[in-house]
């Protein structure tokens, strides 16, 4: 008997539907006509033991026990899933061969691998375990995955990476949470001060942004705009570019802080002739954005519809599991396998049925070229899973939010078959009274894929500058003489940094290199996933809210008093992304077979020794009277979202 072990019941049922009929349903499993059997986990059936399992003395929190470092790691069955574990134990014993059908990510790989190991599978039976990778729950896609099994041994590095992540998070979280909670209790704090190698740097990002906003003092700065006119009466504006001699009056962003200097420039150029000293005009093409990964989808859903990261993830899970309308949602990939290109016509027909129109345009009338192969179709950049795209499934009756998220996924798929956005980019340099002035303009030529996006100005569509006027430039030639009319002197003020929102906090987590102080680490981070994973980021943000460290103020995310005081009491290494960034780089290396488990674990053990000792000198007195023990309670640690 061949036994498929799926990660969850919905996936198990989808696999069973791809097997020979009739199907016979049992308690926790389904058997096909050919004898193949499908059973399933319910997420992790096993979890790491609590510290007291290693030593009963550890039940009482004490600095004397820290750091707690298990010599042999222990797993225990989760209480609420023990019945399904018993079903699998019996089926695994009966099976002649096993097929691993966990989700196609590192946690999905570990989830079933750890079960197989826990149930004592050995020898040839373990060596011949096969791997079934399913990104799409529609019957045709599942059937194809079932008929193209791979060797599970090929995915050992992925499982090892997840194992290292799980154990390292346990060590870091258990030891530092106990250490700082004990110090908080001494200071009069009522509750648990939870530390995590991802959640705490995320909180640190928010706290530092809040402090920067609070400390911000606005400064005035001054721009000068030349109002220029051609001999035929056509007008446009050009912005003053301060010379090297003006450096003492400029801030770090190159803004002029001197009103007298700006006034002098404006006075000097008014009524004077100008000459076109440089003219550059380019015809440019912009390719469509790639299909979505989970984080990029969460960011866009937050910007477009105000959905939180967790809301978007929950909707995606429904669209994937309940309706089979999108492919596997917890993907960190934005590329597609070329074999999927053959399904384009059917996928587009399904989108047309399910949505009808996008951005006010009937999908049936869109200028789609289904033979076009965009940069998204790239086998070399697809591993265990691919970008999130619509499936062949047709459905109606979705909720408003479900339609919104499905619409975003569909839009980024459809634009792969649309023409490039084309525009003319012009930059003109004008010399006036020894000063340099620059005018820029963008002129759309072919809307292409941008017709599926809300209309924006030419400036917003392609310019990097946030203060350029929307204007079309007249036809100019190098050396042409212009009249400089009365110049404009504009007084502006520097703005404080903006508080984080769901979208910008997610963007910071995924692009964490920008927040890392060490240039070497920033370079390493260029190709890694950032803080957390696609599967955990939304949960980490929500966890910080539940623990009372973050608050919502409208669309803004800010730190609570507890969160701010806690971060300022912790050592910098615990509150900045640098350390966890190194972890993610090492975990990625392990997953790709380039790194070793011990290379992460051994230095961590030594670091925890130093950090737990150092914690004893911290007494965060400002926390006195804050927090409530009831608000935290005793919560079981969940392996997949441990951070």
XYZ file of C-alpha atoms in Angstrom, residues 7-628:
622
model
C -0.004 18.592 5.331
C -3.683 19.251 5.938
C -7.096 17.665 5.217
C -7.950 19.935 2.252
C -4.753 18.921 0.463
C -5.347 15.270 1.339
C -8.828 15.347 -0.174
C -7.494 17.019 -3.336
C -4.900 14.244 -3.744
C -7.515 11.552 -3.163
C -9.667 13.031 -5.950
C -6.752 12.534 -8.349
C -6.522 8.796 -7.561
C -8.524 5.927 -9.147
C -12.212 5.806 -8.170
C -14.225 4.701 -6.307
C -12.836 6.216 -3.130
C -13.469 4.718 0.277
C -13.476 7.154 3.179
C -12.199 6.114 6.580
C -11.608 7.927 9.858
C -8.776 10.317 8.985
C -7.918 8.787 5.615
C -9.219 7.962 2.109
C -8.424 4.789 0.142
C -8.459 4.688 -3.662
C -9.583 1.792 -5.882
C -5.953 0.779 -6.550
C -5.141 0.571 -2.836
C -3.345 3.920 -2.584
C -4.254 5.648 0.673
C -4.206 9.329 1.535
C -4.009 10.626 5.089
C -3.004 13.966 6.493
C -1.528 15.982 9.272
C -3.362 18.968 10.705
C -0.431 21.306 10.501
C 2.283 20.231 12.937
C 1.173 17.115 14.842
C 4.319 17.386 16.948
C 5.917 20.229 18.854
C 9.130 20.856 20.723
C 8.909 20.004 24.391
C 8.742 22.762 26.996
C 11.861 23.280 29.164
C 10.446 21.341 32.127
C 10.455 18.172 30.006
C 14.258 18.296 30.093
C 14.437 19.052 33.809
C 11.456 19.476 36.196
C 13.366 22.295 37.905
C 12.973 24.383 34.750
C 9.254 24.782 35.425
C 10.193 27.605 37.811
C 11.700 30.524 35.932
C 15.125 31.372 37.325
C 18.279 33.062 36.067
C 20.247 30.164 37.532
C 18.923 27.814 34.831
C 19.820 30.019 31.880
C 20.664 29.389 29.175
C 18.624 26.200 28.775
C 20.305 24.174 25.996
C 18.836 20.692 25.341
C 21.472 18.060 24.631
C 18.909 15.850 22.905
C 15.858 17.520 21.432
C 12.467 16.108 22.385
C 9.211 16.225 20.425
C 5.803 15.603 21.909
C 2.411 15.010 20.226
C 0.126 18.044 20.256
C -2.808 17.340 22.515
C -5.594 18.413 20.148
C -4.312 16.322 17.195
C -3.336 13.101 18.966
C -6.200 11.192 17.330
C -4.920 11.923 13.813
C -1.391 11.003 14.883
C -2.695 7.584 15.955
C -4.337 7.156 12.521
C -1.067 7.959 10.783
C 0.942 5.698 13.088
C -1.216 2.737 12.056
C -1.201 3.603 8.340
C 2.559 4.200 8.188
C 3.123 0.780 9.744
C 0.891 -0.869 7.104
C 2.283 1.070 4.119
C 4.870 -0.451 1.807
C 5.912 3.015 0.546
C 5.385 6.620 1.570
C 4.785 9.849 -0.354
C 5.566 13.127 1.410
C 2.898 15.699 0.421
C 3.660 18.590 2.747
C 3.301 22.151 1.499
C 6.096 23.170 -0.894
C 8.107 25.265 1.567
C 10.692 24.552 4.245
C 8.121 24.251 7.049
C 5.945 21.948 4.961
C 9.002 19.812 4.288
C 9.900 19.536 7.969
C 6.323 18.943 9.089
C 6.033 15.562 7.350
C 9.714 14.619 7.662
C 9.597 14.986 11.446
C 6.473 12.789 11.551
C 8.166 10.068 9.486
C 11.184 10.185 11.804
C 9.050 10.260 14.965
C 7.138 7.170 13.849
C 10.417 5.294 13.478
C 10.467 4.737 9.705
C 13.887 3.330 8.776
C 15.897 1.499 6.137
C 14.674 1.155 2.558
C 11.221 2.395 3.468
C 12.666 5.726 4.572
C 15.240 5.876 1.769
C 12.537 5.454 -0.885
C 10.103 8.102 0.391
C 8.904 10.203 -2.544
C 7.999 13.898 -2.628
C 4.785 15.304 -4.128
C 4.924 19.073 -4.724
C 1.492 20.693 -5.132
C 1.037 24.413 -5.797
C -2.484 24.251 -7.212
C -5.424 22.310 -5.729
C -7.328 21.984 -9.005
C -7.707 18.338 -10.121
C -5.601 18.611 -13.298
C -2.710 20.235 -11.436
C -2.896 17.737 -8.570
C -2.995 14.804 -11.013
C 0.082 16.133 -12.748
C 1.917 16.529 -9.416
C 0.957 12.993 -8.349
C 2.320 11.607 -11.614
C 5.601 13.531 -11.312
C 6.946 12.508 -7.912
C 10.508 13.283 -6.852
C 12.908 11.734 -4.346
C 12.259 13.072 -0.861
C 15.972 12.784 -0.095
C 16.566 15.621 -2.550
C 14.802 17.923 -0.079
C 16.788 17.041 3.062
C 18.568 20.439 3.049
C 15.184 22.207 3.035
C 14.047 20.162 6.023
C 17.354 20.742 7.838
C 16.950 24.487 7.345
C 13.466 24.400 8.884
C 14.747 22.239 11.760
C 17.579 24.682 12.462
C 15.136 27.589 12.354
C 12.736 25.871 14.730
C 15.337 24.894 17.317
C 17.209 28.191 17.124
C 13.974 30.128 17.628
C 13.166 27.922 20.634
C 16.575 28.564 22.199
C 16.500 32.288 21.564
C 12.867 32.825 22.550
C 12.766 30.623 25.645
C 16.009 31.900 27.152
C 15.687 35.617 26.489
C 11.965 35.740 27.278
C 12.647 34.157 30.662
C 15.661 36.392 31.295
C 13.898 39.693 30.596
C 10.564 38.677 32.097
C 12.396 37.984 35.362
C 13.992 41.429 35.185
C 10.638 42.978 34.329
C 9.062 41.340 37.367
C 11.791 42.799 39.572
C 10.942 46.227 38.136
C 7.210 45.725 38.824
C 5.999 44.708 35.345
C 2.918 42.477 35.349
C 3.265 40.068 32.471
C 5.616 38.330 30.075
C 8.271 40.257 28.157
C 8.445 38.110 25.070
C 11.639 38.150 22.994
C 11.921 36.610 19.532
C 14.664 36.782 16.953
C 12.162 38.182 14.379
C 9.388 39.780 16.428
C 11.767 41.888 18.533
C 13.654 43.467 15.591
C 10.265 44.194 13.961
C 9.188 45.955 17.156
C 12.565 47.704 17.112
C 11.851 49.058 13.612
C 8.590 50.583 14.801
C 10.056 52.000 18.025
C 12.949 53.642 16.196
C 10.569 55.148 13.642
C 8.334 56.483 16.448
C 11.336 58.014 18.224
C 12.542 59.602 14.993
C 9.102 61.158 14.464
C 8.992 62.422 18.060
C 12.473 63.944 17.809
C 11.917 65.474 14.384
C 12.284 69.236 14.047
C 11.068 70.654 10.756
C 13.452 72.866 8.815
C 12.547 75.324 6.075
C 14.219 74.957 2.695
C 13.950 76.945 -0.499
C 13.580 76.037 -4.166
C 13.944 78.360 -7.131
C 12.079 77.715 -10.369
C 12.857 79.531 -13.572
C 9.807 80.350 -15.684
C 11.024 80.002 -19.254
C 9.508 81.098 -22.537
C 10.436 80.300 -26.132
C 10.404 82.858 -28.935
C 7.006 81.502 -30.031
C 5.513 81.989 -26.542
C 5.586 78.401 -25.232
C 6.314 78.215 -21.505
C 7.742 75.650 -19.076
C 9.535 75.563 -15.704
C 13.029 74.425 -14.719
C 14.402 73.849 -11.216
C 17.605 75.396 -9.887
C 20.474 72.986 -9.245
C 22.787 74.387 -6.503
C 26.469 74.425 -7.481
C 29.435 73.139 -5.472
C 29.909 76.647 -4.068
C 26.488 76.348 -2.401
C 27.385 73.210 -0.407
C 27.660 75.008 2.964
C 23.969 75.947 2.652
C 22.652 72.475 1.728
C 21.413 69.626 3.927
C 22.273 65.941 3.480
C 19.521 65.589 0.849
C 20.903 68.502 -1.190
C 18.121 70.916 -0.214
C 18.974 74.610 0.083
C 18.386 75.908 3.637
C 19.304 79.551 2.935
C 16.479 81.931 2.051
C 18.864 84.796 1.162
C 20.752 82.506 -1.241
C 17.522 81.431 -2.968
C 16.289 85.040 -3.123
C 19.567 86.128 -4.693
C 19.340 83.390 -7.356
C 15.715 84.300 -8.150
C 16.597 87.978 -8.455
C 19.644 87.260 -10.629
C 17.836 85.134 -13.235
C 14.587 87.100 -13.553
C 14.373 88.897 -16.892
C 17.620 87.326 -18.146
C 18.249 85.213 -21.268
C 18.782 81.469 -20.903
C 20.405 78.899 -23.159
C 19.557 75.208 -23.634
C 22.933 73.710 -22.679
C 21.917 70.033 -22.701
C 18.971 68.148 -24.153
C 18.251 64.451 -23.752
C 15.150 62.731 -25.054
C 14.706 58.952 -24.778
C 11.957 56.596 -25.828
C 11.612 54.048 -23.022
C 9.732 50.816 -22.471
C 8.705 49.475 -19.077
C 7.915 45.775 -18.722
C 4.947 44.623 -16.663
C 5.390 43.903 -12.968
C 5.922 40.254 -12.094
C 3.153 38.055 -10.650
C 2.886 38.158 -6.875
C 4.721 36.553 -4.006
C 2.750 36.637 -0.758
C 4.545 39.680 0.671
C 4.209 41.764 -2.502
C 0.512 40.840 -2.653
C 0.028 41.824 1.006
C 1.741 45.161 0.379
C -0.445 45.989 -2.630
C -3.634 44.807 -0.898
C -2.832 47.087 2.031
C -2.201 50.077 -0.244
C -5.228 49.480 -2.461
C -7.838 48.249 0.008
C -6.498 48.838 3.525
C -6.268 45.107 4.266
C -3.853 44.010 6.977
C -1.198 41.429 6.204
C -3.109 38.809 8.194
C -6.404 39.593 6.462
C -4.778 39.172 3.047
C -3.166 35.889 4.078
C -6.475 34.572 5.458
C -8.273 35.517 2.236
C -5.555 33.847 0.170
C -5.877 30.655 2.178
C -9.634 30.631 1.488
C -9.132 31.279 -2.221
C -6.581 28.442 -2.325
C -8.136 25.797 -0.072
C -11.872 26.456 -0.136
C -12.378 27.732 -3.695
C -9.197 26.523 -5.519
C -9.116 29.881 -7.343
C -5.422 30.670 -6.790
C -2.237 28.652 -6.493
C -0.257 28.060 -3.274
C -0.303 31.427 -1.479
C 2.649 31.256 0.926
C 5.109 31.627 -1.920
C 8.251 33.760 -1.873
C 8.715 33.360 -5.646
C 7.543 35.760 -8.378
C 8.343 33.578 -11.396
C 6.480 30.831 -13.262
C 7.457 27.525 -14.887
C 7.287 27.661 -18.693
C 5.041 24.586 -18.804
C 2.231 26.698 -17.292
C 2.265 28.925 -20.372
C 0.228 26.315 -22.243
C -2.668 26.868 -19.792
C -2.836 30.628 -20.371
C -5.985 30.635 -22.519
C -7.915 28.521 -20.013
C -6.721 30.598 -17.048
C -7.718 33.838 -18.810
C -11.159 32.363 -19.601
C -11.574 31.509 -15.899
C -10.579 35.053 -14.872
C -13.072 36.484 -17.366
C -15.836 34.294 -15.927
C -14.943 35.050 -12.308
C -14.394 38.805 -12.581
C -15.859 40.074 -15.840
C -13.831 43.270 -15.709
C -10.814 44.912 -14.099
C -10.282 48.639 -13.540
C -13.501 49.300 -15.439
C -12.435 47.351 -18.532
C -14.070 44.165 -19.782
C -11.466 41.402 -19.678
C -12.824 40.024 -22.968
C -11.786 43.255 -24.729
C -8.221 43.455 -23.367
C -5.438 43.343 -25.987
C -3.857 40.112 -24.751
C -1.170 38.223 -26.657
C -1.238 34.734 -25.144
C 1.817 33.728 -27.195
C 3.896 36.413 -25.465
C 6.488 35.059 -23.037
C 7.273 37.698 -20.443
C 10.232 37.637 -18.054
C 7.970 35.944 -15.492
C 8.285 32.598 -17.287
C 11.659 31.469 -16.011
C 12.274 27.858 -14.953
C 15.681 28.731 -13.495
C 14.040 30.977 -10.870
C 11.334 28.513 -9.805
C 12.133 26.018 -7.040
C 9.607 24.191 -4.856
C 6.869 26.728 -5.597
C 6.099 29.477 -8.070
C 4.360 32.858 -8.079
C 0.731 33.182 -6.957
C -1.536 33.099 -10.019
C -5.192 32.316 -10.776
C -6.120 28.697 -11.495
C -8.422 27.185 -14.123
C -11.274 27.113 -11.592
C -14.520 29.026 -12.189
C -16.572 30.357 -9.309
C -19.014 33.105 -8.397
C -20.292 34.562 -5.165
C -17.069 35.714 -3.516
C -17.123 38.397 -0.841
C -15.957 41.922 -1.636
C -12.553 41.404 -0.003
C -12.092 38.016 -1.689
C -12.874 39.604 -5.067
C -10.393 42.395 -4.362
C -7.518 40.021 -3.610
C -8.444 37.679 -6.470
C -8.559 40.745 -8.737
C -5.012 41.760 -7.796
C -3.699 38.242 -8.436
C -5.544 38.122 -11.768
C -4.336 41.566 -12.838
C -0.670 40.702 -12.322
C -1.195 37.530 -14.352
C -3.030 39.208 -17.235
C -0.418 41.952 -17.669
C 2.148 39.289 -18.576
C 0.337 39.092 -21.936
C 0.023 42.824 -22.545
C 2.282 45.247 -24.412
C 4.967 47.197 -22.581
C 4.241 50.671 -21.276
C 6.057 53.128 -23.555
C 6.856 56.753 -22.815
C 9.142 59.577 -23.885
C 11.488 60.848 -21.177
C 12.933 64.304 -21.699
C 15.486 66.180 -19.595
C 16.542 69.732 -20.469
C 19.374 71.687 -18.854
C 19.180 75.459 -19.150
C 21.988 77.895 -18.237
C 20.869 81.272 -16.862
C 23.292 83.829 -15.421
C 25.876 81.102 -14.705
C 23.245 79.017 -12.900
C 22.015 75.571 -13.950
C 18.295 74.745 -14.161
C 16.740 71.399 -15.127
C 13.301 70.550 -16.491
C 11.992 66.995 -16.822
C 8.915 65.607 -18.498
C 7.356 62.239 -19.173
C 4.984 61.778 -22.078
C 3.045 58.466 -22.276
C 3.068 56.939 -25.768
C 1.594 53.432 -25.350
C -0.428 52.600 -22.235
C 0.183 48.874 -22.623
C -0.231 46.980 -19.352
C -0.754 50.200 -17.367
C -4.335 50.390 -18.623
C -5.202 47.813 -15.927
C -3.927 50.142 -13.214
C -5.632 53.260 -11.807
C -4.793 56.325 -13.871
C -1.957 58.387 -12.486
C -0.085 61.408 -13.703
C 2.921 60.967 -15.963
C 5.046 62.072 -13.032
C 3.710 59.359 -10.700
C 3.877 56.724 -13.413
C 7.564 56.938 -14.041
C 9.450 59.781 -12.385
C 11.555 59.276 -9.267
C 11.117 62.907 -8.271
C 8.286 63.872 -5.945
C 8.334 67.607 -6.657
C 8.474 67.858 -10.440
C 5.527 69.705 -12.003
C 3.364 67.856 -14.496
C 4.255 69.494 -17.775
C 4.856 68.814 -21.448
C 7.963 70.443 -22.809
C 7.978 72.344 -26.086
C 10.193 71.191 -28.931
C 13.666 72.495 -28.049
C 17.142 72.369 -29.574
C 20.553 72.523 -27.967
C 21.877 76.113 -27.961
C 18.379 77.600 -28.251
C 17.869 80.937 -26.499
C 15.009 81.265 -24.010
C 13.600 84.149 -22.000
C 13.663 83.772 -18.209
C 10.582 85.492 -16.811
C 10.121 86.360 -13.144
C 11.498 83.440 -11.121
C 9.485 81.622 -8.455
C 10.912 81.254 -4.944
C 9.117 78.461 -3.078
C 9.482 78.045 0.684
C 8.946 74.487 1.872
C 9.482 72.534 5.083
C 11.107 69.180 5.686
C 8.634 66.490 6.730
C 8.907 64.014 9.573
C 9.266 60.337 8.679
C 5.890 58.657 8.300
C 4.670 56.140 10.861
C 4.624 52.570 9.615
C 1.505 51.128 8.014
C 0.830 47.478 7.208
C 2.239 48.006 3.723
C 5.383 49.872 4.733
C 6.151 47.594 7.684
C 5.868 44.540 5.420
C 8.059 46.287 2.855
C 10.625 46.983 5.577
C 10.577 43.327 6.643
C 11.089 42.078 3.087
C 13.663 44.745 2.206
C 15.406 44.581 5.545
C 18.838 45.244 4.023
C 18.003 48.952 3.987
C 17.748 48.874 7.798
C 20.974 46.952 8.440
C 23.977 48.940 9.642
C 26.749 46.555 8.561
C 27.532 46.947 4.816
C 28.776 43.353 4.636
C 25.489 42.041 6.047
C 23.536 44.344 3.730
C 25.339 42.783 0.790
C 24.516 39.258 2.028
C 20.865 40.215 2.442
C 20.439 41.271 -1.159
C 19.309 37.782 -2.175
C 17.667 36.570 1.053
C 14.062 36.765 2.207
C 14.455 39.471 4.859
C 12.910 39.342 8.317
C 10.778 36.231 8.717
C 9.288 34.243 5.855
C 6.262 34.618 3.607
C 4.404 32.219 5.904
C 5.229 34.015 9.170
C 5.373 37.792 8.597
C 1.659 38.475 8.992
C 1.523 36.333 12.137
C 4.527 38.120 13.654
C 2.915 41.534 13.207
C -0.368 40.282 14.700
C 1.534 38.677 17.600
C 3.059 42.024 18.532
C -0.444 43.515 18.669
C -1.742 40.661 20.822
C 1.153 41.021 23.254
C 0.451 44.705 23.690
C 3.701 45.906 22.100
C 2.064 47.532 19.037
C -1.038 49.687 18.605
C -3.062 50.879 15.613
C -3.806 54.572 15.194
C -5.961 54.739 12.065
C -3.789 53.274 9.315
C -0.618 53.842 11.335
C 1.188 51.191 13.379
C 2.934 52.581 16.469
C 4.610 51.121 19.548
C 2.839 51.088 22.907
C 4.567 52.474 25.998
C 5.424 48.898 26.938
C 6.914 48.170 23.536
C 8.982 51.366 23.517
C 10.345 50.947 27.050
C 11.083 47.270 26.443
C 13.080 47.950 23.272
C 15.142 50.667 24.955
C 15.959 48.225 27.797
C 17.144 45.426 25.497
C 20.663 45.187 24.063
C 20.902 46.626 20.554
C 21.792 43.238 19.054
C 18.336 41.938 20.042
C 16.422 44.884 18.588
C 18.107 45.405 15.209
C 17.769 43.237 12.094
C 21.489 42.489 11.745
C 21.554 39.270 13.751
C 18.363 37.750 12.384
C 19.471 38.828 8.908
C 22.577 36.710 9.330
C 20.330 33.864 10.476
C 18.180 34.119 7.371
C 21.277 34.100 5.177
C 22.528 30.973 6.973
C 19.110 29.283 6.807
C 18.930 29.982 3.078
C 22.423 28.513 2.661
C 21.382 25.374 4.562
C 18.238 25.029 2.439
C 20.324 25.271 -0.724
C 22.893 22.754 0.494
C 25.630 25.363 0.934
C 25.524 25.646 4.739
C 25.642 23.418 7.802
C 23.259 23.077 10.753
C 26.031 23.464 13.333
C 27.285 26.672 11.722
C 24.109 28.334 13.010
C 23.593 26.486 16.286
C 27.071 26.535 17.860
C 27.625 30.326 17.732
C 24.047 30.861 18.944
C 24.659 28.730 22.045
C 27.716 30.808 22.944
C 25.859 34.062 22.266
C 22.956 33.082 24.518
C 25.376 32.426 27.371
C 26.606 36.024 27.134
C 23.150 37.547 26.591
C 21.472 35.830 29.532
C 24.289 36.882 31.862
C 24.111 40.473 30.587
C 20.329 40.579 31.126
C 20.792 40.479 34.908
C 22.172 44.016 34.870
C 19.024 45.403 33.196
C 16.212 46.716 35.397
C 13.536 48.454 33.258
C 11.967 50.532 36.069
C 9.727 52.473 33.658
C 7.703 49.286 33.148
C 6.473 49.348 36.739
C 2.695 48.955 36.864
C 2.343 48.202 33.136
C 1.097 44.943 31.634
C -1.334 42.339 32.902
